[in-house]
Short mmCIF file of C-alpha atoms in Angstrom, two decimals:
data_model
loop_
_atom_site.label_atom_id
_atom_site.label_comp_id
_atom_site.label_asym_id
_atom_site.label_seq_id
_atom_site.Cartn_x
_atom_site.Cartn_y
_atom_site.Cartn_z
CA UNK A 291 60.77 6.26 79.45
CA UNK A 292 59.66 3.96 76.53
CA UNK A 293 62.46 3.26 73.71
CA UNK A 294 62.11 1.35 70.38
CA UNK A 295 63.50 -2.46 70.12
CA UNK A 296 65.82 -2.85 67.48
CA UNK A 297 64.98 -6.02 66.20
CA UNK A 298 65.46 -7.92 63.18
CA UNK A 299 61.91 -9.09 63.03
CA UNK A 300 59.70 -8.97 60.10
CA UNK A 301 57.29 -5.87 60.41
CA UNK A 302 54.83 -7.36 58.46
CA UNK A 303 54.98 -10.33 61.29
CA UNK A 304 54.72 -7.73 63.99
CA UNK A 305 51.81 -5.65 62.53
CA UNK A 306 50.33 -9.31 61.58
CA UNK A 307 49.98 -10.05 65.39
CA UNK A 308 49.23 -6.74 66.66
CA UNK A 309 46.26 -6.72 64.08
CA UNK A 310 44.94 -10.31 64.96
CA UNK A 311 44.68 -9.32 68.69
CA UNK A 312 42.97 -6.45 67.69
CA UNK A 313 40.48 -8.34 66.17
CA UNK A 314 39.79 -10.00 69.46
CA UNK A 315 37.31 -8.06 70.44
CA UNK A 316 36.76 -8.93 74.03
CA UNK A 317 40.55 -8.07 75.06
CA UNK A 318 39.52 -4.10 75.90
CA UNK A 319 36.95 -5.41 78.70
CA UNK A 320 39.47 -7.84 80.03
CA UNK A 321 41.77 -5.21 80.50
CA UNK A 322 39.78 -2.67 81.41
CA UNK A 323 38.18 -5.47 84.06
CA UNK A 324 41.62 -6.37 85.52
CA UNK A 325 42.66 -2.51 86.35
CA UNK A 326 39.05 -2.01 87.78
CA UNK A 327 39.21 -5.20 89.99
CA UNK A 328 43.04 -5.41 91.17
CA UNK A 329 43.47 -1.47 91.00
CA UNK A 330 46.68 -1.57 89.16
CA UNK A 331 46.44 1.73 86.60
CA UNK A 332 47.75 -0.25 83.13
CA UNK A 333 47.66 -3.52 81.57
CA UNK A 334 48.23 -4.98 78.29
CA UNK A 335 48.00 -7.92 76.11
CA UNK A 336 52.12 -7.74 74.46
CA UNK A 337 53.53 -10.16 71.66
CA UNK A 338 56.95 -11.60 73.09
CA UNK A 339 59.35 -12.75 71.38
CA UNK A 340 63.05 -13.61 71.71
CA UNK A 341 63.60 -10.48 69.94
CA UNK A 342 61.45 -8.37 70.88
CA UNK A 343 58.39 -6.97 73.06
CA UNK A 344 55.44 -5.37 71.37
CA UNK A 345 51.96 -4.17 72.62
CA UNK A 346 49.42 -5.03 71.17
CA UNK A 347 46.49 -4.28 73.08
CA UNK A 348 46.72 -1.50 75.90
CA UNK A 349 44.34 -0.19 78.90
CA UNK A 350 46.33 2.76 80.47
CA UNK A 351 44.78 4.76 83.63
CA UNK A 352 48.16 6.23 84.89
CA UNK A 353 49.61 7.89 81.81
CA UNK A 354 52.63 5.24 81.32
CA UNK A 355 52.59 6.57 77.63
CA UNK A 356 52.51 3.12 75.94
CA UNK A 357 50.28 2.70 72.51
CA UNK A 358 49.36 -0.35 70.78
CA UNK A 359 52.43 -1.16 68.06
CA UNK A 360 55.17 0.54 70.25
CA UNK A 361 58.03 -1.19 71.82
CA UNK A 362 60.37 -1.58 75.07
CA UNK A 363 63.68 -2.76 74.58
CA UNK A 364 63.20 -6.68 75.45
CA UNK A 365 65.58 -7.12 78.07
CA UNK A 366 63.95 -3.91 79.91
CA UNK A 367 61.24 -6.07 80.61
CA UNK A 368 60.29 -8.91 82.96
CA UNK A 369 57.85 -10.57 80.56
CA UNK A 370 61.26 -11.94 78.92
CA UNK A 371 62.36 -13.48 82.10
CA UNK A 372 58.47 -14.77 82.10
CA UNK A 373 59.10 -16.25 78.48
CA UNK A 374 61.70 -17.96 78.56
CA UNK A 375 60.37 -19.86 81.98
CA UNK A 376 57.20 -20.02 80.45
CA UNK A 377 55.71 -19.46 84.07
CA UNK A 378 53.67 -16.12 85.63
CA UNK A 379 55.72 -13.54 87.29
CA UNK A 380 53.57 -12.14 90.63
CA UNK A 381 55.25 -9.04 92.37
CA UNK A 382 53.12 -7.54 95.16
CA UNK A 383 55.92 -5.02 96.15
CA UNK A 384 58.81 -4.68 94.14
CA UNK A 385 60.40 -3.45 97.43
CA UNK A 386 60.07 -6.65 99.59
CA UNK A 387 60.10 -9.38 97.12
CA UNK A 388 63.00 -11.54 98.24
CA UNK A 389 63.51 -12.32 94.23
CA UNK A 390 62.91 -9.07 92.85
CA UNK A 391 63.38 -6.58 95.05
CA UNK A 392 65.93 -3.86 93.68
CA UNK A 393 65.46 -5.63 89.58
CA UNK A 394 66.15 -3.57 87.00
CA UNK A 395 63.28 -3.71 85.79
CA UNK A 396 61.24 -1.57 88.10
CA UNK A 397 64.06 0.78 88.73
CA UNK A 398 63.69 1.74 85.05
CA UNK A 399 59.82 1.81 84.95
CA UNK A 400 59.27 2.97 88.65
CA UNK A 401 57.00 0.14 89.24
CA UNK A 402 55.79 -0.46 92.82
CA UNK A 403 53.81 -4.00 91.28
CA UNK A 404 53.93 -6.37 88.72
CA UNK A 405 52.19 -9.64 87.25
CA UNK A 406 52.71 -11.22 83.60
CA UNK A 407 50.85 -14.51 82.65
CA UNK A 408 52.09 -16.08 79.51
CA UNK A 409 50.09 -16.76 76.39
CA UNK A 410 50.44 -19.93 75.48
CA UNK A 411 48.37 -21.34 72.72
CA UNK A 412 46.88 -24.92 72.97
CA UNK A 413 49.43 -25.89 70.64
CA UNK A 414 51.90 -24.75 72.40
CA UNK A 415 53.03 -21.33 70.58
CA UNK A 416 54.48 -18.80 73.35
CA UNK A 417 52.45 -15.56 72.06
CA UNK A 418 53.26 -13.26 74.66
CA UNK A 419 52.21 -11.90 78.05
CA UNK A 420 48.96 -10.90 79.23
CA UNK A 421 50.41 -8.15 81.88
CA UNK A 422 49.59 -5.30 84.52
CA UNK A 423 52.01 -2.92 86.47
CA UNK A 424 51.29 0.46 89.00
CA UNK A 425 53.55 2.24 90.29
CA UNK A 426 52.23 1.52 93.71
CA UNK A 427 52.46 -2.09 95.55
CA UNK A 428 49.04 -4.30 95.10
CA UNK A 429 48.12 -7.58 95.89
CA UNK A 430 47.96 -9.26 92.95
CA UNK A 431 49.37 -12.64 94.54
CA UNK A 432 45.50 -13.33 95.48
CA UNK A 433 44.14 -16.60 93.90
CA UNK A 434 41.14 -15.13 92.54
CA UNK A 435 43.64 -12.16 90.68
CA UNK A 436 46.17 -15.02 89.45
CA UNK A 437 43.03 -17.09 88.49
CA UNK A 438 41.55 -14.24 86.52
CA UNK A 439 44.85 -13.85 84.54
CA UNK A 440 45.13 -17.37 83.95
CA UNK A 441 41.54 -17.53 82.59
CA UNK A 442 41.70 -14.51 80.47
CA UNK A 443 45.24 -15.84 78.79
CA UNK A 444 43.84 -18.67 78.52
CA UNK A 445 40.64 -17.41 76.83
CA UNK A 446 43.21 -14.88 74.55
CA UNK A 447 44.91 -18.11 73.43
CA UNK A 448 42.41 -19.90 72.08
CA UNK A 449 41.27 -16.99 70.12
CA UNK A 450 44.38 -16.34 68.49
CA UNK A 451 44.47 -20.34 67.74
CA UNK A 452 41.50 -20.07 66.58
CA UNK A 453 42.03 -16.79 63.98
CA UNK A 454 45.30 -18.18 62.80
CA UNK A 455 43.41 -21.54 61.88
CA UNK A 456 40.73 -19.25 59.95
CA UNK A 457 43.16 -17.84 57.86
CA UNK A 458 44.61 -21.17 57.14
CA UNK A 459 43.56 -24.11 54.91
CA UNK A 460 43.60 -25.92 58.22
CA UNK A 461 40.92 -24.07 59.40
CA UNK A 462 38.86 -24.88 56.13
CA UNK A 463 38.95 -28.58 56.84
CA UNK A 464 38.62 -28.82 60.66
CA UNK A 465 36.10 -31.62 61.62
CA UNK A 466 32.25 -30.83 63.72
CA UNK A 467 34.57 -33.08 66.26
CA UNK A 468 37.27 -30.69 66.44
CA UNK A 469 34.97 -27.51 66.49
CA UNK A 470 32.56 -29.55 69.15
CA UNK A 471 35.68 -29.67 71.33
CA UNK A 472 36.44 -26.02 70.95
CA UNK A 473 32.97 -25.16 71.94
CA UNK A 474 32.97 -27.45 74.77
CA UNK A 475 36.61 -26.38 76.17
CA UNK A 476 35.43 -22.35 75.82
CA UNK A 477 32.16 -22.36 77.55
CA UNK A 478 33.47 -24.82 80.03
CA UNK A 479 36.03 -22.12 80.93
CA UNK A 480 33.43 -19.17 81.29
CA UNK A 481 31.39 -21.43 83.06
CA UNK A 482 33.31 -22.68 85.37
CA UNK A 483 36.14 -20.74 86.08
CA UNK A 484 34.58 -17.23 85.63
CA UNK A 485 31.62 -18.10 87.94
CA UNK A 486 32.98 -19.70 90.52
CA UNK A 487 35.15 -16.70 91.75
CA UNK A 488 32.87 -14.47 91.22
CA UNK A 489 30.16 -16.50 93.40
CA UNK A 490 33.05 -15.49 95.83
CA UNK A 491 32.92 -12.31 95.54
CA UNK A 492 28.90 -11.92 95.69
CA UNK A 493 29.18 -13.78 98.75
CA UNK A 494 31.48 -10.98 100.37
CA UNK A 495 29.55 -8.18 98.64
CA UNK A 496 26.48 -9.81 100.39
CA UNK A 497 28.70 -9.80 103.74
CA UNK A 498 29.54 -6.25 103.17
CA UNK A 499 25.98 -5.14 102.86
CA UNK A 500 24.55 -7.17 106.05
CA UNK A 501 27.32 -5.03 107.93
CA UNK A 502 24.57 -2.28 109.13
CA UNK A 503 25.98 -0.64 111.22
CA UNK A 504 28.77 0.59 108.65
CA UNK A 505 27.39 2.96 106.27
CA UNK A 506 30.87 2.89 104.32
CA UNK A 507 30.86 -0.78 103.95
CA UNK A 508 27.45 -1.33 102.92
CA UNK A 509 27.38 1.45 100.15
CA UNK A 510 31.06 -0.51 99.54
CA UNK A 511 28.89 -3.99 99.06
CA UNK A 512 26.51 -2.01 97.00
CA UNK A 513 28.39 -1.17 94.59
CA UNK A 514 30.51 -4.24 94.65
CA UNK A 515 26.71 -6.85 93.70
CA UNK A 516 26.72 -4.11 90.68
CA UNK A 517 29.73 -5.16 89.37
CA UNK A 518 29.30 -8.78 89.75
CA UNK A 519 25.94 -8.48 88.10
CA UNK A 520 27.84 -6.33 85.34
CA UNK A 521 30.47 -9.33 85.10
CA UNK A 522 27.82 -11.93 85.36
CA UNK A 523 25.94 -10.50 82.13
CA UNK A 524 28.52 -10.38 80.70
CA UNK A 525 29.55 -13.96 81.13
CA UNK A 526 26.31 -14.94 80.09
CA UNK A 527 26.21 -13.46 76.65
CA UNK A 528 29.54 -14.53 75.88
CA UNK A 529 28.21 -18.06 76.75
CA UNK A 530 24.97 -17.79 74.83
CA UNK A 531 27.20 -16.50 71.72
CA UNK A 532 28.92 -19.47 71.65
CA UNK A 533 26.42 -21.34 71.82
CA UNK A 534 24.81 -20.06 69.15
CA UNK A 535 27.52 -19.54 66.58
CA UNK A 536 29.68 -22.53 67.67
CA UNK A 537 26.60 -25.49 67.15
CA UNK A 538 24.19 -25.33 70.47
CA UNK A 539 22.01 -22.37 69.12
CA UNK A 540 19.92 -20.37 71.74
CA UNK A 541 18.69 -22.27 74.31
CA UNK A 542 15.29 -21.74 75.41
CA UNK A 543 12.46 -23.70 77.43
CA UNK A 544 9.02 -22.61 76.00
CA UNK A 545 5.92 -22.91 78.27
CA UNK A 546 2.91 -21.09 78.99
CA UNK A 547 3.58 -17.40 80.95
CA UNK A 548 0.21 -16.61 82.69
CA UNK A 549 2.61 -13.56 84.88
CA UNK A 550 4.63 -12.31 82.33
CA UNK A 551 3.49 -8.75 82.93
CA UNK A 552 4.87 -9.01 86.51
CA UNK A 553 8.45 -10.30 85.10
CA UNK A 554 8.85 -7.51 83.05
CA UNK A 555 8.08 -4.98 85.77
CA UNK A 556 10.93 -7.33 87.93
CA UNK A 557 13.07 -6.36 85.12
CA UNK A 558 12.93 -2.68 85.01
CA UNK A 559 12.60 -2.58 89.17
CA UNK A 560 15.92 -3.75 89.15
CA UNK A 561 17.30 -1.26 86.48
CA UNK A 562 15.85 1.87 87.81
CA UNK A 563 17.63 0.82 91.25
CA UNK A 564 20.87 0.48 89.52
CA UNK A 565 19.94 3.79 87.42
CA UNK A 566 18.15 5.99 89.92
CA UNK A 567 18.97 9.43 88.17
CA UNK A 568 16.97 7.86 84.99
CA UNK A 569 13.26 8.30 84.75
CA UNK A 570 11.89 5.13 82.97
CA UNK A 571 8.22 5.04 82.05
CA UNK A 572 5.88 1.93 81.53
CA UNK A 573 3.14 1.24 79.73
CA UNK A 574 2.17 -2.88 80.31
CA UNK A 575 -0.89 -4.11 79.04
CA UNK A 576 0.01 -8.11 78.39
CA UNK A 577 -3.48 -9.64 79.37
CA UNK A 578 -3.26 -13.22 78.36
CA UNK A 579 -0.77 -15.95 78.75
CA UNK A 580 2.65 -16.03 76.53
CA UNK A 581 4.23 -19.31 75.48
CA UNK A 582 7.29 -18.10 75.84
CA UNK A 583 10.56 -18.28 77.97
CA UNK A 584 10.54 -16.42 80.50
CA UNK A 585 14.11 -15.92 81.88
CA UNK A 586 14.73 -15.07 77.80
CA UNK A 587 12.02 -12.65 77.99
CA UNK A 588 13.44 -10.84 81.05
CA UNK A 589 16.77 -10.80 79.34
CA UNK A 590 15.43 -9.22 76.53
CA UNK A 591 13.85 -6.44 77.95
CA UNK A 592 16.90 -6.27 80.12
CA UNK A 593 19.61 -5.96 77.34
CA UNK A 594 17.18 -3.69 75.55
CA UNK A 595 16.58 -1.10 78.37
CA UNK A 596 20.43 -1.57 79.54
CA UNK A 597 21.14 -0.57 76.03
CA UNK A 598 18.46 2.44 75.91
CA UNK A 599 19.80 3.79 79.60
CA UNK A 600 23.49 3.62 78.17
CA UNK A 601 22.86 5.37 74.66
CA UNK A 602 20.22 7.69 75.42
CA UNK A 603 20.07 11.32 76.21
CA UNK A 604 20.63 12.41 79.94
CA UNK A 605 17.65 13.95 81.29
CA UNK A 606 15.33 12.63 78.63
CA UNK A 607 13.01 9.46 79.76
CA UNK A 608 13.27 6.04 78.93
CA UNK A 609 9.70 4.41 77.23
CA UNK A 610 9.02 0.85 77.67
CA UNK A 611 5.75 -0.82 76.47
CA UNK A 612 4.79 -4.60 76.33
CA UNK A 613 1.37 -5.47 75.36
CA UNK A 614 -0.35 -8.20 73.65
CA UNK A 615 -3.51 -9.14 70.66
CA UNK A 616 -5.01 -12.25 69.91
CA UNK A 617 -1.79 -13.13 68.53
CA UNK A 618 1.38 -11.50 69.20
CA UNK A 619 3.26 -9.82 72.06
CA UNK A 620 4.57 -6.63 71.44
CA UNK A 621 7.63 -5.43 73.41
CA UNK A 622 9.39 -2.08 72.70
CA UNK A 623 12.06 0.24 74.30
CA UNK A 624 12.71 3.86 73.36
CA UNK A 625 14.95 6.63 74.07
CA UNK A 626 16.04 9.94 72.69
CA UNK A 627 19.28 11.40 71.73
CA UNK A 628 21.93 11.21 68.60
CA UNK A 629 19.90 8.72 66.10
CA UNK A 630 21.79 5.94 64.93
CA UNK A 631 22.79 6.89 61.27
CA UNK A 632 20.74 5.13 58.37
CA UNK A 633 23.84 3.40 56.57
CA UNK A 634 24.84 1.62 60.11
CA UNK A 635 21.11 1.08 61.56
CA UNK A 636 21.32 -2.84 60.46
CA UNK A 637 24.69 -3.55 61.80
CA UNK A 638 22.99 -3.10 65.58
CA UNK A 639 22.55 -6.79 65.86
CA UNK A 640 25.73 -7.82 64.16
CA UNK A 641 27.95 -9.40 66.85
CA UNK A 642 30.57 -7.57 68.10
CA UNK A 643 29.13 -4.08 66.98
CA UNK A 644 29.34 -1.10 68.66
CA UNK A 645 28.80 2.40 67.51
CA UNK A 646 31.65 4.70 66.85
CA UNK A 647 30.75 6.95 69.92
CA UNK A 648 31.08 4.05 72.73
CA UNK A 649 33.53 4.47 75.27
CA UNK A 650 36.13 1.73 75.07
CA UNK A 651 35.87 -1.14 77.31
CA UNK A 652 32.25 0.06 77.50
CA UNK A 653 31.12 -4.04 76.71
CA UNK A 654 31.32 -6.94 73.95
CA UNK A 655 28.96 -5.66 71.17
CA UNK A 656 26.85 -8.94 72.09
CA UNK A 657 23.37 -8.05 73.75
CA UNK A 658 21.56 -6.48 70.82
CA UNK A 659 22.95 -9.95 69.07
CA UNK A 660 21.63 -11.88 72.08
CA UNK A 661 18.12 -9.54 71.82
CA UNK A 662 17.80 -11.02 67.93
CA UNK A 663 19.00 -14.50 68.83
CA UNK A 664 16.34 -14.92 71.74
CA UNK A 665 13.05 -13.36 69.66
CA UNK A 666 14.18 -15.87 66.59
CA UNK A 667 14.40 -18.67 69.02
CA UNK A 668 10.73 -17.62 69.36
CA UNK A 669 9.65 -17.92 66.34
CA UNK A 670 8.95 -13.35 66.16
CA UNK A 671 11.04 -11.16 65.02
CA UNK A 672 12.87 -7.56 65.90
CA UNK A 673 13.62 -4.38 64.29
CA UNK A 674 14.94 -0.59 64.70
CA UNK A 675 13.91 2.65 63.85
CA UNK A 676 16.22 5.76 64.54
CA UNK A 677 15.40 9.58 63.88
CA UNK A 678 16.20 12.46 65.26
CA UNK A 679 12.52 13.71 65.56
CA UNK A 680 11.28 10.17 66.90
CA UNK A 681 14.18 9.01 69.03
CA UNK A 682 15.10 5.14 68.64
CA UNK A 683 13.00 2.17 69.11
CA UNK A 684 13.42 -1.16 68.91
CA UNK A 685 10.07 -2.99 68.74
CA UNK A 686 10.16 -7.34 68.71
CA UNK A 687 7.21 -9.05 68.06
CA UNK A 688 6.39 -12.47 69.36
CA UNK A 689 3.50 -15.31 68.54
CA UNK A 690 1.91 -15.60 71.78
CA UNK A 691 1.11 -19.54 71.60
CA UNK A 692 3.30 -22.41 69.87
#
């Protein structure tokens, strides 16, 4: 099915681009999100030329049989057509599309659907496609699927813009103005563009589970809040990332806490109903007032027990314990299973980082970052300990009063 493209390009170019989208490391969620929310069973992020199509990135749940750094012969393809009209091609059913219907293109790859958004930098460099085919007809003409295309490309763009103006002298001398306007342009994006749709979608997953006399579509509306709340953390430490590394900092709104012990119980409520096979046990004891933040607080607690429930041992419990002195609070989260080896244990809350055993698409790297960013922004501090015997903790210490 897949054959190489003969082209005269450079392979240093080719392996060049392949290895700067790799280095993108958000692109495996995005695909993995756009085959779990428009059903289609591959997508990838390909380099397009007009010599050549190259992936780059892939997500592959059907066993099409294409890797990252293979080829299809360009004119196979659709995403050429898409190039050279630098427009989106949308194909619900390859069978009734007045345009499309009986194109080469699906004959060859047996495709029942089709969409390809172009990457086009801010500058205006034509990168390549961000694309998704199934063998099977899907509706990926909705708004909210186009949007989410759109929005990703967009969001792919300006990363490679933004790696090829690292590596450049460019990228050396680019003003706080220039920088200020990238940072204001990306979390505008997330911000707006993510959230909105996916306000949408809450609203018919809260539809879904009013329906009570449906068993079916409640459990559907069930599990459909648990992946907006997946996407919506997710948004939100992408956002407080840039922040932080792109001027803003972590944002945070200290005041006095006098029911901070009740937040933190909110906290793990809500993950043992989204966990329920996972025993989690408490042991609170904060007894005075925290200046603190206390949204930050929950989401630290929250990104540190998400974090223990996803790496720990099945079957084994889940330890939480907050408590505070005269003058710190004391928060820690333990599990048990493989220890995180010694040489890597400092790299946790590096950005990006994952360990080697994580499933791919399995998240950004970013809430152990966010977990250091939030107790700094406090003034305390966090560490980890990892053993085999002990399990692995990680214990952050706050002042309890500014």
């Amino acid at each position: 099915m897949l054959s190489a493209d003969s082209s005269k390009e450079s392979p240093q170019s080719i392996s060049r681009d392949i290895a700067l989208i790799s280095r993108i490391a958000a692109v495996p969620s995005m695909l993995k999100m756009i085959c779990d929310e428009t059903g289609m069973g591959f997508a990838a992020v390909a380099r397009v030329t007009d010599l050549s199509w190259t992936a780059c990135a892939v997500h592959d749940n059907i066993g099409f049989g294409l890797q990252a750094g293979q080829q299809l012969e360009l004119h196979s393809t659709l995403c050429c057509e898409s190039r050279v009209a630098r427009t989106p091609i949308i194909i619900d059913d390859f069978s009734t599309d007045a345009v499309y219907r009986g194109h080469h293109t699906s004959k060859i790859y047996k495709l029942g659907s089709y969409i390809s958004v172009p990457i086009i930098t801010p500058g205006g460099d034509y990168f390549g496609n961000l694309c998704a085919i199934d063998p099977r007809p899907a509706r990926v003409s909705e708004p909210r699927v186009v949007r989410m295309f759109e929005v990703f490309a967009t969001l792919i763009a300006m990363q490679i813009e933004s790696e090829q103006r690292q590596s450049s002298t460019e990228a050396q001398l680019a003003t706080e103005r220039e920088t200020g306007t990238l940072r204001e342009q990306f979390i505008a994006v997330l911000g707006h563009d993510l959230r909105n749709p996916l306000s949408a979608v809450n609203a018919t997953a809260e539809y879904l589970v009013r329906r009570t006399d449906d068993t079916n579509l409640v459990n559907a509306g069930n599990r459909l809040k648990r992946t907006v709340s997946r996407m919506a953390r997710l948004i939100d430490d992408v956002m407080d990332f840039a922040r932080g590394r792109l001027g803003s900092g972590m944002a945070v709104s200290i005041q006095p806490v006098d029911d901070l012990d009740e937040r933190l119980r909110a906290v793990v409520d809500e993950l043992r109903l989204g966990n329920p096979s996972c025993d989690i046990v408490t042991d609170f004891a904060v007894t005075r007032p925290v200046a603190c933040d206390p949204y930050r607080m929950q989401q630290l607690l929250s990104n540190l027990l998400g974090n223990a429930l996803t790496h720990g041992a099945a079957g084994e419990p889940v330890f939480v314990r907050a408590a505070t002195d005269n003058n710190h609070l004391y928060m820690s989260v333990e599990n048990r299973g493989e220890p995180i080896p010694s040489e890597v244990l400092q790299k946790v809350f590096e950005p990006y980082w994952r360990p080697p055993t994580s499933s791919p698409g399995g998240g950004l790297g970013l809430g152990l970052f966010i977990c250091k960013e939030i107790v700094e922004a406090h003034g305390g501090t966090i560490k980890v300990s990892s053993s085999k015997e002990d399990g692995t903790r990680f214990t952050a210490q706050v002042p309890v009063s500014k």
